[in-house]
Amino acid sequence: MALPTISGNSSGRGICQGRFTISTVLANEDDTHNIYCQTKPTDCQTGPTYCQTEPSHCQTEPTYCQAEPSYSQTELTYCQTEPSSCQTGPTYCQTEPSHCQTEPTYCQAEPSYSQTELTYCQTEPSSCQTEPTYDSLTQSNIFHLRTFGYNTIDAVPSYEHYANTRVPGEEERGRPTLADLRCYIMDMGQHPPPLYENRPDGELGKEERAIQLTGSKLAEEPVRFGWIKGVMIRCMLNIWGVILYLRLSWITAQAGIALTWLIIIMSVIVTSITGLSISAISTNGKVKSGGTYFLISRSLGPELGGSIGLIFAFANAVAVSMHTVGFAETVSDLLVDYNATMVDPTNDIRIIGVITVTILLGISLAGMEWEAKAQVGFFFIIMISLANYIVGTIIPASKEKQAKGFFNYRADIFAQNLLPNWRGDDASFFSMFSIFFPSATGILAGANISGDLKDPAISIPKGTLSAIFWTAFSYLVISATIGSCVIRDATGSLNDTIPIGSMDCEGLACGFGWNFTECTQAGTCKYGLSNYYQTMRLVSGFAPLITAGIFGATLSSALACLVSAPKVFQCLCKDNLYPGIGFFGKGYGKNSEPIYSYLLTYATAVGFILIAELNVIAPIISNFFLCSYALINFSCFHASAINSPAANWGSSIQAGSYNMALSYCVGLNEVDDHIKNYRPQCLVLTGPPNFRPALVDFVGTVTKNHSLMVCGNVIIGPHKEKVSEICSSGHIKWLTKRRIKSFHTGVAADDLRSGTQMLMQAVGLGRMKPNILVMGFKRNWQSDHPQNVEHYIGVIYDSFDLNYGVCIMRMKQGLNISRMMRADVDSSIVGFAQQASTIFQLEQGRKTIDIYWLFDDGGLTLLIPYLLTRKKRWRNCKVRVFVGGQMNRMDEERKAMITLLRKFRLGFHEVHVLPDINQKPRPEHLKRFEDLIAHYRLNDGFKDETIVNELRKDCPWKISDEEIKSNKTKSLRQVRLNEILLDYSRDAALIVVTMPVARKDKCPSTLYLAWLETLSQDLRPPVLLIRGNQQNVLTFYCQ
C-alpha cells in the first residue's frame, strides 16, 4: 500500500517519507532499529541514522515516543496532542496543525524527526526515507499493541520472519533479538559510524596515511643484534631474575645446600636439553620473527608450533608479573624500613607493581633499540651487585650483621646448612623446585626475538648455551657461599649476646657468642636464611648495590618477558591458526612492533600482579614452562625418531570406533550453519538424572535419534569434596537402563548459576554443542532464600546472553522425586535402581497438545511439540495452535496462521484465535497475584532511582513501586493468560506456552518468577514454557 509523504513545518527543516514511522514531540523516548542519536544541529549520514532533539533517548528496537501531553508507542500506537487525538488505528500525527488518519503513524515536531526503520538523512535540506517495510498488517507494531494491549516489542508470529523475500539493496526486517527484548536503552556510543560516512579531515585516512608513512620508511634498516647483545646478555638477564636475589637463600635454608644444588642441576639439565633442541631446530633453515613458535611451526608443523607458542606466550606474560612482584616486594620492604608504607605491604606491592609494569610497557613500545640499551645497563648493574656480594662474604661481619645471622665463612655453618630443614605445610623438594625453576626459564629470551638477530642460526645456540653455563655457575656459587656464611635463625637484636660456652643456649650461634634459642624454639625469628628474603643484601659489602641489582634483575627480566610474549604471539596470530585473534598480529613501525599484543600481555601481567605473592605465582609459571619445554623437546625427538613403533591404543574395533566418531565430529565443522541443519540440542539441568525422571523422559523423547542431549548436574560445594559425585559412572548406567540416549556431565560450583554457566560454556564438542537449556520450574521459590531465586532467574538470563533457547517444565506434582528415593550416586545403586514411571512413558491416546504461540521466538515453540508428536506414544494427539488476535479480524488472522503452518509442513491444522486476550482478569485472580508479590515489594513510594538502589542494595530481588507500575500491564497479561489456559486447556495432555522475556535491570527476579508462577499455576497437564533465541529454527525453503 502506498503511503503519503509527511512534510515538516514551513521552515523546511526536514521532509520524511516511509512506512510505519513513529516520532516524538517533546521529551520523547525512542526505541528504534539501527539508530544513531545526535543532538542538534542534526548530523545526517548516508547510512542508518537517527536524528533527534534533546532531551530525547534512542534505543535499538521499536520506537517509544512521548510528547506533552501526547505519547506514541511502538506496538499499538496511541498518540494524543493538542488539540488532536489519535485512536487505536494506525495514524499520522503532527503537532501544529495535527490530523489523524487510519494509516500507519507518523509523528513529527520541530526541530527533530525520527524513524523506526533504516533512515537515510541529509542535513540542509534534509530528507529521510525508510527502507525496509512491513507489508502485512499482522506484522505491524500496531497489531502487537492492538492484540496484547501493552507496549511489547515482542513480535507476533509472522510469515515474513521466515520468508526470504527482501528486495535487493534493502535490509531484511525480522523479529527483535534477545538483546532488544531484554534491554531498554542501548549505549549508542557503542555503534560505530557507517564506513561510508563523511568524516572530518582530521579523521580521514588515518590508516592509509599510516601505511604510506610506513612505506616511506621501508628503506630504513631495522635494528639487528649479535649473539652477545641479542642472545647471551638477554638470556642471562632473564635467568638472573627475582629468584636469584629474593628466594635462592630461602630455598637453600629449606632444602639445604646439597638439595639446592640438585634442584639447580636438574633445572640446568632441563634447560640445557631444551637449549640444544632449540639450537638443533634453529639451525634447520632460515629463522624469522616469532621465536619459539616460528622455530617449531616451520620445522615440525603448525600443530605443534601453535600449541607451544600459545603456552609459551602466556607463560612469559605471567613471568612479567612474577619479576615485577619481586621488584615491588623489595620496594615495599624498603618502605617498611623507613615507615613509609602507602596502605599495607600487600596492597603496596600491587600498587607499585602496576605502576612499574606500566613504565616497562612504555619502554617496550619505544622500540627494540631502546629496550636493548636498557638491558645492557641492567646487565652491568647486576654484575656489580654480584661482585659486591662476593666481596661482602669476605669482609668481617659487624655486630649488627652477626645479630642477623651472618658470621662469614665457617665450616660448621656449611655442615649444618648442607642438609634440608623443611618448614611449613607445603615445604618439600618439588615445591622448592617449582619455586626455583622459573629462574632458569630465561633460556629462550634470545630465541623469542629471532627476527631481530643478525644471524639467528648462529646466535641462538651460541648465546643460549653460554648463558646457561654462566648463570648455572653463578647459582651454584651463591647457594654454596650464602649457605656457608649465614645460619637459619636469628633475632637481629644486639642484646642477644652471651659468653661463648654458656650452658643454657642451644644452636650453632651459641658457639659464636649469640643466643637465638628463644626465637628459634618459638618460630618467631625475623632474620636468618629461613626467615629473611633479603639475606643477600645483608651479606653484601654495600647493601644499596644489592638493592640496585635486585632492581636491575627484576626489571630486566620483566622487560625481556614483556618483549618476548608479544613477539611470539604476533607470529602465532599472523598464521591465523586461531580465529578472531588476527588483529593482535598487526605490526607498527620499522620493527613491526605488535602494539595490541603488548597491550594483551600488559593486561595479563596486571591480573597476576594483583595476586601479590611471589611464592604463588612462581609455581604457576613453572607448570607452563615445563609444558612448553616438554613439547619443544618432544618435537625435536619426534623429528629424529619418526620410525619409532606406535603405542598400543586398545583394540582395532575401539580404535576404529573412536576414529570414525572423531572424523564425523570434525567433519561437522565443514557443514555451514543453516536453518535446515538446525537440531534442538538440549542441556538438561536434571541434577542426578534419577531425581527428575519426568524431565529426562520428556527431553529424551524429543531428542531420541535426532539430536544431542546432555544431563547436567551442578553439585554445590568444594570441588575436592565433590569429586566422587562428579566422576560417578552410576548416572550413565541409569540412563542406559532407561534407554535414554544422553551424555551426563557434572560440575562442582558455589551455586547453581555459576555451575550452569560452566556447563553452558564448556559442554559440547564442535558443532555437537547444546543450544537449548531445559530446566524444571522452581516450585519452592516463595519459601526458599531470595538469593537462590536470584540464581535461578540468573540462569535464564545467562542462557539468553549465551544465545541459548530456554525451556522450563512445570508439573502439578513436581519433578523432583529425590525425597521418595535414596539420594545415592554410587554406581552400584543408581545404575541398577528401580526405574520410576512418568507420564511421558505412557500412551497419550487422543488428547490434545495445546500450543500458545503468542510471540514469534523463531519457531522453537512449534518445533518441540512437533518432534514430540513424531514419537509413538504421542502421535495420536491432536495439536491445537492458539494465537492472539482481534475480534474483527479473526478469520483473516486464522487463515494467515494456517497458511504459515502449512508452509512449515508440520501437520498442525487446528488454529484458534484468542480475541479475549485483552480482557481484564478476574478480581480474585488479580488479588492472588498481588498477594504473591506483596512479600517482595520494596514499598519505596516512587522514590528516585538512586534512593531505590540504595534501599535494596542487599536485597536486589525487592520490587520497587516504579517497577510495579511500569510492568503492570505485562503482569495483568500473565494473570489473564492463566485464565485462558484454564478455560481452553484444562484437559490437554501437554500445554506449550511462549515464555515472556523480562527487561534486563527493569524486572527483579521475584517479579519475573511471579509471572511464570501465575502463568502456569493450577494447571493439571504438564506446562512447558519455551522461548527460542529469536533466530529461525523453521523454514519452508529447500535450500
CSV table of C-alpha atoms in Angstrom, one decimal, residues 421-805:
chain,number,residue,atom,x,y,z
A,421,ASN,CA,65.3,-28.3,57.1
A,422,TRP,CA,61.7,-28.2,55.8
A,423,ARG,CA,59.4,-25.6,57.3
A,424,GLY,CA,55.8,-25.0,56.5
A,425,ASP,CA,53.0,-27.4,55.5
A,426,ASP,CA,53.8,-27.2,51.8
A,427,ALA,CA,57.6,-27.4,52.1
A,428,SER,CA,59.1,-30.2,50.0
A,429,PHE,CA,61.7,-30.8,47.4
A,430,PHE,CA,59.3,-30.4,44.5
A,431,SER,CA,57.7,-27.3,46.0
A,432,MET,CA,61.1,-25.7,46.2
A,433,PHE,CA,61.8,-26.9,42.6
A,434,SER,CA,58.6,-25.3,41.4
A,435,ILE,CA,59.6,-22.0,43.0
A,436,PHE,CA,63.2,-22.1,41.7
A,437,PHE,CA,62.5,-23.3,38.2
A,438,PRO,CA,61.2,-20.0,36.8
A,439,SER,CA,64.7,-18.6,37.4
A,440,ALA,CA,66.1,-20.9,34.7
A,441,THR,CA,63.4,-20.2,32.2
A,442,GLY,CA,65.1,-17.3,30.5
A,443,ILE,CA,66.9,-19.5,28.1
A,444,LEU,CA,64.5,-18.7,25.2
A,445,ALA,CA,64.7,-14.9,25.6
A,446,GLY,CA,67.1,-14.7,22.7
A,447,ALA,CA,65.2,-17.2,20.5
A,448,ASN,CA,62.0,-15.2,21.1
A,449,ILE,CA,63.4,-12.2,19.3
A,450,SER,CA,64.9,-14.3,16.5
A,451,GLY,CA,63.5,-11.8,14.0
A,452,ASP,CA,65.7,-9.1,15.4
A,453,LEU,CA,69.0,-11.1,15.3
A,454,LYS,CA,71.6,-10.7,12.6
A,455,ASP,CA,72.2,-14.4,12.2
A,456,PRO,CA,69.7,-16.4,14.3
A,457,ALA,CA,71.1,-19.8,13.3
A,458,ILE,CA,74.5,-18.9,14.9
A,459,SER,CA,73.4,-16.5,17.6
A,460,ILE,CA,70.7,-18.7,19.2
A,461,PRO,CA,72.7,-21.8,20.0
A,462,LYS,CA,75.9,-20.0,20.9
A,463,GLY,CA,74.3,-17.3,23.1
A,464,THR,CA,71.8,-19.6,24.7
A,465,LEU,CA,74.3,-22.3,25.8
A,466,SER,CA,76.8,-19.7,27.0
A,467,ALA,CA,74.1,-18.1,29.1
A,468,ILE,CA,73.0,-21.4,30.6
A,469,PHE,CA,76.6,-22.2,31.6
A,470,TRP,CA,77.5,-18.9,33.3
A,471,THR,CA,74.2,-18.5,35.1
A,472,ALA,CA,74.2,-22.1,36.4
A,473,PHE,CA,77.7,-21.5,37.7
A,474,SER,CA,76.6,-18.3,39.5
A,475,TYR,CA,73.6,-20.0,41.1
A,476,LEU,CA,75.8,-22.8,42.4
A,477,VAL,CA,78.4,-20.4,43.8
A,478,ILE,CA,75.8,-18.1,45.5
A,479,SER,CA,74.0,-21.1,47.1
A,480,ALA,CA,77.2,-22.6,48.5
A,481,THR,CA,78.6,-19.3,49.7
A,482,ILE,CA,75.5,-18.0,51.4
A,483,GLY,CA,74.9,-21.4,53.0
A,484,SER,CA,78.4,-21.2,54.4
A,485,CYS,CA,78.0,-17.8,56.0
A,486,VAL,CA,74.5,-17.4,57.4
A,487,ILE,CA,72.7,-19.5,59.9
A,488,ARG,CA,69.0,-20.3,59.5
A,489,ASP,CA,67.6,-18.3,62.5
A,490,ALA,CA,68.5,-15.0,64.1
A,491,THR,CA,66.7,-12.3,66.0
A,492,GLY,CA,68.5,-9.2,64.8
A,493,SER,CA,68.8,-7.9,68.4
A,494,LEU,CA,72.2,-6.7,69.7
A,495,ASN,CA,71.1,-7.7,73.2
A,496,ASP,CA,71.2,-11.4,72.5
A,497,THR,CA,75.0,-11.8,73.0
A,498,ILE,CA,76.2,-14.3,75.6
A,499,PRO,CA,79.6,-15.6,76.7
A,500,ILE,CA,80.9,-18.3,74.5
A,501,GLY,CA,80.3,-21.7,76.0
A,502,SER,CA,77.1,-20.8,78.0
A,503,MET,CA,75.2,-23.9,79.0
A,504,ASP,CA,71.6,-22.6,78.7
A,505,CYS,CA,72.0,-21.9,74.9
A,506,GLU,CA,71.0,-24.1,72.0
A,507,GLY,CA,72.0,-23.8,68.4
A,508,LEU,CA,75.0,-23.1,66.3
A,509,ALA,CA,75.1,-19.4,67.2
A,510,CYS,CA,76.0,-20.2,70.8
A,511,GLY,CA,79.5,-21.0,69.7
A,512,PHE,CA,79.7,-17.5,68.1
A,513,GLY,CA,78.5,-15.7,71.3
A,514,TRP,CA,74.9,-15.3,70.4
A,515,ASN,CA,71.8,-16.8,71.9
A,516,PHE,CA,68.9,-17.2,69.5
A,517,THR,CA,67.3,-20.1,71.3
A,518,GLU,CA,64.1,-18.4,72.4
A,519,CYS,CA,63.0,-17.2,68.9
A,520,THR,CA,64.2,-20.5,67.3
A,521,GLN,CA,62.0,-22.6,69.5
A,522,ALA,CA,59.0,-20.2,69.2
A,523,GLY,CA,59.5,-19.8,65.5
A,524,THR,CA,59.5,-16.0,65.7
A,525,CYS,CA,62.9,-15.2,64.3
A,526,LYS,CA,62.9,-12.4,61.8
A,527,TYR,CA,66.3,-13.0,60.3
A,528,GLY,CA,68.4,-15.8,59.1
A,529,LEU,CA,68.2,-17.8,55.9
A,530,SER,CA,64.8,-19.3,56.7
A,531,ASN,CA,63.1,-16.0,57.6
A,532,TYR,CA,64.7,-13.1,55.8
A,533,TYR,CA,64.3,-12.9,52.0
A,534,GLN,CA,66.8,-10.0,51.7
A,535,THR,CA,69.8,-12.1,53.0
A,536,MET,CA,72.0,-11.3,50.0
A,537,ARG,CA,71.5,-7.6,50.9
A,538,LEU,CA,72.6,-8.4,54.5
A,539,VAL,CA,75.8,-10.3,53.4
A,540,SER,CA,76.9,-7.8,50.7
A,541,GLY,CA,79.7,-5.2,51.3
A,542,PHE,CA,77.4,-2.3,50.3
A,543,ALA,CA,73.7,-3.1,50.6
A,544,PRO,CA,72.4,-0.4,48.2
A,545,LEU,CA,74.3,-2.1,45.4
A,546,ILE,CA,72.3,-5.4,46.0
A,547,THR,CA,69.1,-3.3,46.0
A,548,ALA,CA,70.2,-1.9,42.7
A,549,GLY,CA,71.0,-5.5,41.5
A,550,ILE,CA,67.5,-6.6,42.5
A,551,PHE,CA,66.0,-3.7,40.6
A,552,GLY,CA,68.2,-4.5,37.6
A,553,ALA,CA,67.5,-8.2,37.7
A,554,THR,CA,63.8,-8.0,38.2
A,555,LEU,CA,63.2,-5.1,35.8
A,556,SER,CA,65.4,-6.6,33.1
A,557,SER,CA,63.7,-10.0,33.4
A,558,ALA,CA,60.3,-8.4,33.4
A,559,LEU,CA,61.3,-6.3,30.4
A,560,ALA,CA,62.6,-9.3,28.5
A,561,CYS,CA,59.4,-11.3,29.1
A,562,LEU,CA,57.3,-8.3,28.2
A,563,VAL,CA,59.1,-8.2,24.8
A,564,SER,CA,59.1,-12.0,24.3
A,565,ALA,CA,55.5,-12.7,24.8
A,566,PRO,CA,54.1,-10.3,22.3
A,567,LYS,CA,56.7,-11.3,19.6
A,568,VAL,CA,55.7,-15.0,19.9
A,569,PHE,CA,52.0,-14.2,20.0
A,570,GLN,CA,52.4,-11.9,17.0
A,571,CYS,CA,53.7,-14.6,14.8
A,572,LEU,CA,51.1,-17.0,16.1
A,573,CYS,CA,48.4,-14.5,15.1
A,574,LYS,CA,49.8,-13.9,11.7
A,575,ASP,CA,49.4,-17.6,10.8
A,576,ASN,CA,45.7,-17.4,11.6
A,577,LEU,CA,45.7,-20.8,13.4
A,578,TYR,CA,43.1,-19.5,15.8
A,579,PRO,CA,40.0,-17.5,14.8
A,580,GLY,CA,39.4,-14.0,15.9
A,581,ILE,CA,43.0,-13.1,17.0
A,582,GLY,CA,44.4,-11.8,13.8
A,583,PHE,CA,44.4,-8.2,14.8
A,584,PHE,CA,46.9,-8.9,17.6
A,585,GLY,CA,49.5,-9.7,14.9
A,586,LYS,CA,49.4,-6.3,13.3
A,587,GLY,CA,52.8,-4.7,13.4
A,588,TYR,CA,53.7,-1.0,13.6
A,589,GLY,CA,57.0,0.9,12.8
A,590,LYS,CA,60.2,-0.3,11.2
A,591,ASN,CA,60.5,-3.3,13.5
A,592,SER,CA,56.8,-4.2,13.1
A,593,GLU,CA,56.1,-3.9,16.8
A,594,PRO,CA,52.9,-5.7,17.8
A,595,ILE,CA,51.1,-3.0,19.8
A,596,TYR,CA,48.0,-4.9,20.5
A,597,SER,CA,49.9,-8.0,21.7
A,598,TYR,CA,51.9,-5.7,24.0
A,599,LEU,CA,48.6,-4.5,25.5
A,600,LEU,CA,47.3,-8.0,25.9
A,601,THR,CA,50.5,-9.1,27.6
A,602,TYR,CA,50.2,-6.0,29.8
A,603,ALA,CA,46.7,-6.8,30.8
A,604,THR,CA,47.6,-10.4,31.7
A,605,ALA,CA,50.6,-9.3,33.8
A,606,VAL,CA,48.5,-6.8,35.7
A,607,GLY,CA,46.0,-9.5,36.5
A,608,PHE,CA,48.6,-11.7,38.1
A,609,ILE,CA,50.4,-8.8,39.8
A,610,LEU,CA,47.2,-8.4,41.8
A,611,ILE,CA,48.0,-11.8,43.5
A,612,ALA,CA,50.9,-10.0,45.1
A,613,GLU,CA,52.5,-13.3,46.3
A,614,LEU,CA,55.7,-14.4,44.7
A,615,ASN,CA,55.5,-18.0,46.1
A,616,VAL,CA,52.1,-18.4,44.5
A,617,ILE,CA,53.0,-17.0,41.0
A,618,ALA,CA,56.2,-18.9,40.6
A,619,PRO,CA,54.7,-22.5,40.6
A,620,ILE,CA,52.2,-21.4,38.0
A,621,ILE,CA,54.9,-20.3,35.7
A,622,SER,CA,56.8,-23.5,36.3
A,623,ASN,CA,53.9,-25.6,35.1
A,624,PHE,CA,53.6,-23.6,31.8
A,625,PHE,CA,57.3,-23.5,31.1
A,626,LEU,CA,57.7,-27.2,31.8
A,627,CYS,CA,54.9,-27.9,29.5
A,628,SER,CA,56.3,-25.8,26.7
A,629,TYR,CA,59.8,-27.2,27.2
A,630,ALA,CA,58.5,-30.7,27.2
A,631,LEU,CA,56.7,-30.0,23.9
A,632,ILE,CA,59.8,-28.5,22.4
A,633,ASN,CA,62.0,-31.4,23.3
A,634,PHE,CA,59.4,-33.9,22.2
A,635,SER,CA,59.1,-32.1,18.9
A,636,CYS,CA,62.8,-32.4,18.3
A,637,PHE,CA,62.8,-36.0,19.5
A,638,HIS,CA,59.9,-36.8,17.2
A,639,ALA,CA,61.6,-35.3,14.2
A,640,SER,CA,64.6,-37.6,14.8
A,641,ALA,CA,62.7,-40.7,15.7
A,642,ILE,CA,59.9,-40.8,13.2
A,643,ASN,CA,60.2,-44.5,12.7
A,644,SER,CA,59.5,-45.5,16.3
A,645,PRO,CA,56.8,-48.1,16.9
A,646,ALA,CA,53.3,-46.9,17.5
A,647,ALA,CA,51.8,-47.2,21.0
A,648,ASN,CA,49.0,-49.6,21.9
A,649,TRP,CA,45.8,-47.6,22.0
A,650,GLY,CA,43.4,-50.5,22.5
A,651,SER,CA,41.7,-53.0,20.2
A,652,SER,CA,41.2,-52.3,16.5
A,653,ILE,CA,37.4,-52.1,17.0
A,654,GLN,CA,37.8,-49.5,19.7
A,655,ALA,CA,40.3,-47.6,17.7
A,656,GLY,CA,38.1,-47.7,14.6
A,657,SER,CA,35.0,-46.5,16.5
A,658,TYR,CA,36.9,-43.7,18.1
A,659,ASN,CA,38.5,-42.6,14.8
A,660,MET,CA,35.1,-42.7,13.0
A,661,ALA,CA,33.4,-40.7,15.7
A,662,LEU,CA,36.2,-38.2,15.8
A,663,SER,CA,36.2,-37.9,12.0
A,664,TYR,CA,32.5,-37.3,11.8
A,665,CYS,CA,32.6,-34.7,14.6
A,666,VAL,CA,35.4,-32.9,12.8
A,667,GLY,CA,33.5,-33.2,9.5
A,668,LEU,CA,30.6,-31.4,11.0
A,669,ASN,CA,32.8,-28.3,11.2
A,670,GLU,CA,32.6,-28.1,7.4
A,671,VAL,CA,28.8,-28.0,7.4
A,672,ASP,CA,27.6,-24.5,7.0
A,673,ASP,CA,25.1,-23.2,9.5
A,674,HIS,CA,21.6,-23.2,8.1
A,675,ILE,CA,18.1,-23.4,9.4
A,676,LYS,CA,17.6,-26.8,7.7
A,677,ASN,CA,20.5,-28.2,9.7
A,678,TYR,CA,19.2,-27.0,13.0
A,679,ARG,CA,18.6,-29.5,15.7
A,680,PRO,CA,17.4,-28.9,19.2
A,681,GLN,CA,20.5,-29.9,21.2
A,682,CYS,CA,19.5,-29.9,24.9
A,683,LEU,CA,21.4,-29.3,28.1
A,684,VAL,CA,19.1,-30.5,30.8
A,685,LEU,CA,19.5,-29.4,34.4
A,686,THR,CA,18.5,-32.7,35.9
A,687,GLY,CA,20.8,-32.9,38.9
A,688,PRO,CA,21.3,-36.6,39.3
A,689,PRO,CA,19.1,-37.9,36.4
A,690,ASN,CA,17.2,-40.3,38.6
A,691,PHE,CA,16.0,-37.4,40.7
A,692,ARG,CA,13.9,-35.9,37.8
A,693,PRO,CA,12.9,-38.8,35.6
A,694,ALA,CA,10.0,-36.9,34.0
A,695,LEU,CA,12.3,-34.2,32.7
A,696,VAL,CA,14.7,-36.8,31.4
A,697,ASP,CA,11.9,-38.7,29.7
A,698,PHE,CA,10.5,-35.7,28.0
A,699,VAL,CA,13.8,-34.4,26.6
A,700,GLY,CA,14.9,-38.0,25.7
A,701,THR,CA,11.6,-38.4,23.8
A,702,VAL,CA,12.2,-35.2,21.8
A,703,THR,CA,15.9,-35.7,21.1
A,704,LYS,CA,16.0,-39.5,20.6
A,705,ASN,CA,17.6,-40.4,17.3
A,706,HIS,CA,17.5,-36.7,16.3
A,707,SER,CA,19.9,-34.6,18.3
A,708,LEU,CA,22.1,-34.2,21.3
A,709,MET,CA,21.1,-34.5,25.0
A,710,VAL,CA,23.3,-33.8,27.9
A,711,CYS,CA,22.2,-34.2,31.5
A,712,GLY,CA,23.9,-31.6,33.6
A,713,ASN,CA,24.4,-31.9,37.3
A,714,VAL,CA,25.5,-28.9,39.3
A,715,ILE,CA,26.9,-30.0,42.6
A,716,ILE,CA,27.0,-27.3,45.2
A,717,GLY,CA,30.2,-27.4,47.2
A,718,PRO,CA,34.0,-27.5,47.0
A,719,HIS,CA,35.5,-29.5,44.1
A,720,LYS,CA,37.7,-31.6,46.2
A,721,GLU,CA,34.9,-32.8,48.4
A,722,LYS,CA,32.5,-33.5,45.5
A,723,VAL,CA,34.9,-35.1,43.1
A,724,SER,CA,33.4,-38.6,43.6
A,725,GLU,CA,30.0,-37.3,42.7
A,726,ILE,CA,31.3,-35.6,39.6
A,727,CYS,CA,33.1,-38.6,38.3
A,728,SER,CA,30.4,-41.2,39.2
A,729,SER,CA,29.5,-43.6,36.4
A,730,GLY,CA,26.2,-44.6,38.0
A,731,HIS,CA,24.3,-41.9,36.2
A,732,ILE,CA,25.3,-43.2,32.8
A,733,LYS,CA,24.3,-46.7,33.8
A,734,TRP,CA,20.9,-45.4,35.0
A,735,LEU,CA,20.3,-43.5,31.7
A,736,THR,CA,21.4,-46.6,29.7
A,737,LYS,CA,19.0,-48.8,31.6
A,738,ARG,CA,16.2,-46.3,31.0
A,739,ARG,CA,17.1,-46.3,27.2
A,740,ILE,CA,17.8,-42.6,27.2
A,741,LYS,CA,20.4,-41.6,24.7
A,742,SER,CA,22.2,-38.9,26.6
A,743,PHE,CA,25.5,-37.8,28.0
A,744,HIS,CA,26.0,-36.8,31.6
A,745,THR,CA,28.3,-34.3,33.0
A,746,GLY,CA,28.7,-32.8,36.4
A,747,VAL,CA,30.5,-29.7,37.8
A,748,ALA,CA,31.1,-28.5,41.4
A,749,ALA,CA,30.3,-24.9,41.9
A,750,ASP,CA,29.5,-22.4,44.7
A,751,ASP,CA,25.9,-22.0,43.4
A,752,LEU,CA,23.5,-23.1,40.7
A,753,ARG,CA,24.2,-20.1,38.5
A,754,SER,CA,27.9,-20.3,38.3
A,755,GLY,CA,27.8,-24.1,37.8
A,756,THR,CA,25.3,-23.7,34.9
A,757,GLN,CA,27.5,-21.0,33.4
A,758,MET,CA,30.3,-23.6,33.3
A,759,LEU,CA,28.1,-26.2,31.7
A,760,MET,CA,26.7,-23.8,29.0
A,761,GLN,CA,30.1,-22.6,28.1
A,762,ALA,CA,32.1,-25.9,28.3
A,763,VAL,CA,29.7,-28.7,27.3
A,764,GLY,CA,29.9,-29.8,23.7
A,765,LEU,CA,32.2,-30.8,21.0
A,766,GLY,CA,32.5,-28.7,17.9
A,767,ARG,CA,29.0,-28.5,16.3
A,768,MET,CA,27.7,-31.0,18.8
A,769,LYS,CA,27.0,-28.3,21.4
A,770,PRO,CA,23.8,-27.6,23.3
A,771,ASN,CA,21.7,-24.7,22.1
A,772,ILE,CA,18.7,-25.2,24.4
A,773,LEU,CA,18.7,-25.1,28.2
A,774,VAL,CA,15.9,-27.3,29.7
A,775,MET,CA,15.2,-26.9,33.4
A,776,GLY,CA,12.4,-27.5,35.9
A,777,PHE,CA,10.2,-24.9,37.4
A,778,LYS,CA,11.3,-23.7,40.9
A,779,ARG,CA,8.2,-24.7,42.9
A,780,ASN,CA,9.6,-23.6,46.3
A,781,TRP,CA,10.7,-20.2,45.3
A,782,GLN,CA,8.5,-18.4,47.8
A,783,SER,CA,9.9,-20.4,50.8
A,784,ASP,CA,13.5,-20.6,49.5
A,785,HIS,CA,16.1,-17.9,50.2
A,786,PRO,CA,15.6,-15.0,47.8
A,787,GLN,CA,19.3,-15.3,46.8
A,788,ASN,CA,18.5,-18.7,45.3
A,789,VAL,CA,15.7,-17.1,43.4
A,790,GLU,CA,18.3,-14.6,42.0
A,791,HIS,CA,20.5,-17.5,40.9
A,792,TYR,CA,17.6,-19.4,39.3
A,793,ILE,CA,16.5,-16.4,37.3
A,794,GLY,CA,20.1,-15.5,36.6
A,795,VAL,CA,20.4,-18.9,34.9
A,796,ILE,CA,17.6,-17.9,32.5
A,797,TYR,CA,19.3,-14.5,31.8
A,798,ASP,CA,22.7,-16.2,31.2
A,799,SER,CA,21.1,-18.6,28.8
A,800,PHE,CA,19.8,-15.7,26.7
A,801,ASP,CA,23.2,-14.0,26.9
A,802,LEU,CA,24.8,-17.1,25.5
A,803,ASN,CA,22.2,-17.3,22.8
A,804,TYR,CA,20.5,-20.4,24.2
A,805,GLY,CA,16.8,-21.2,23.9
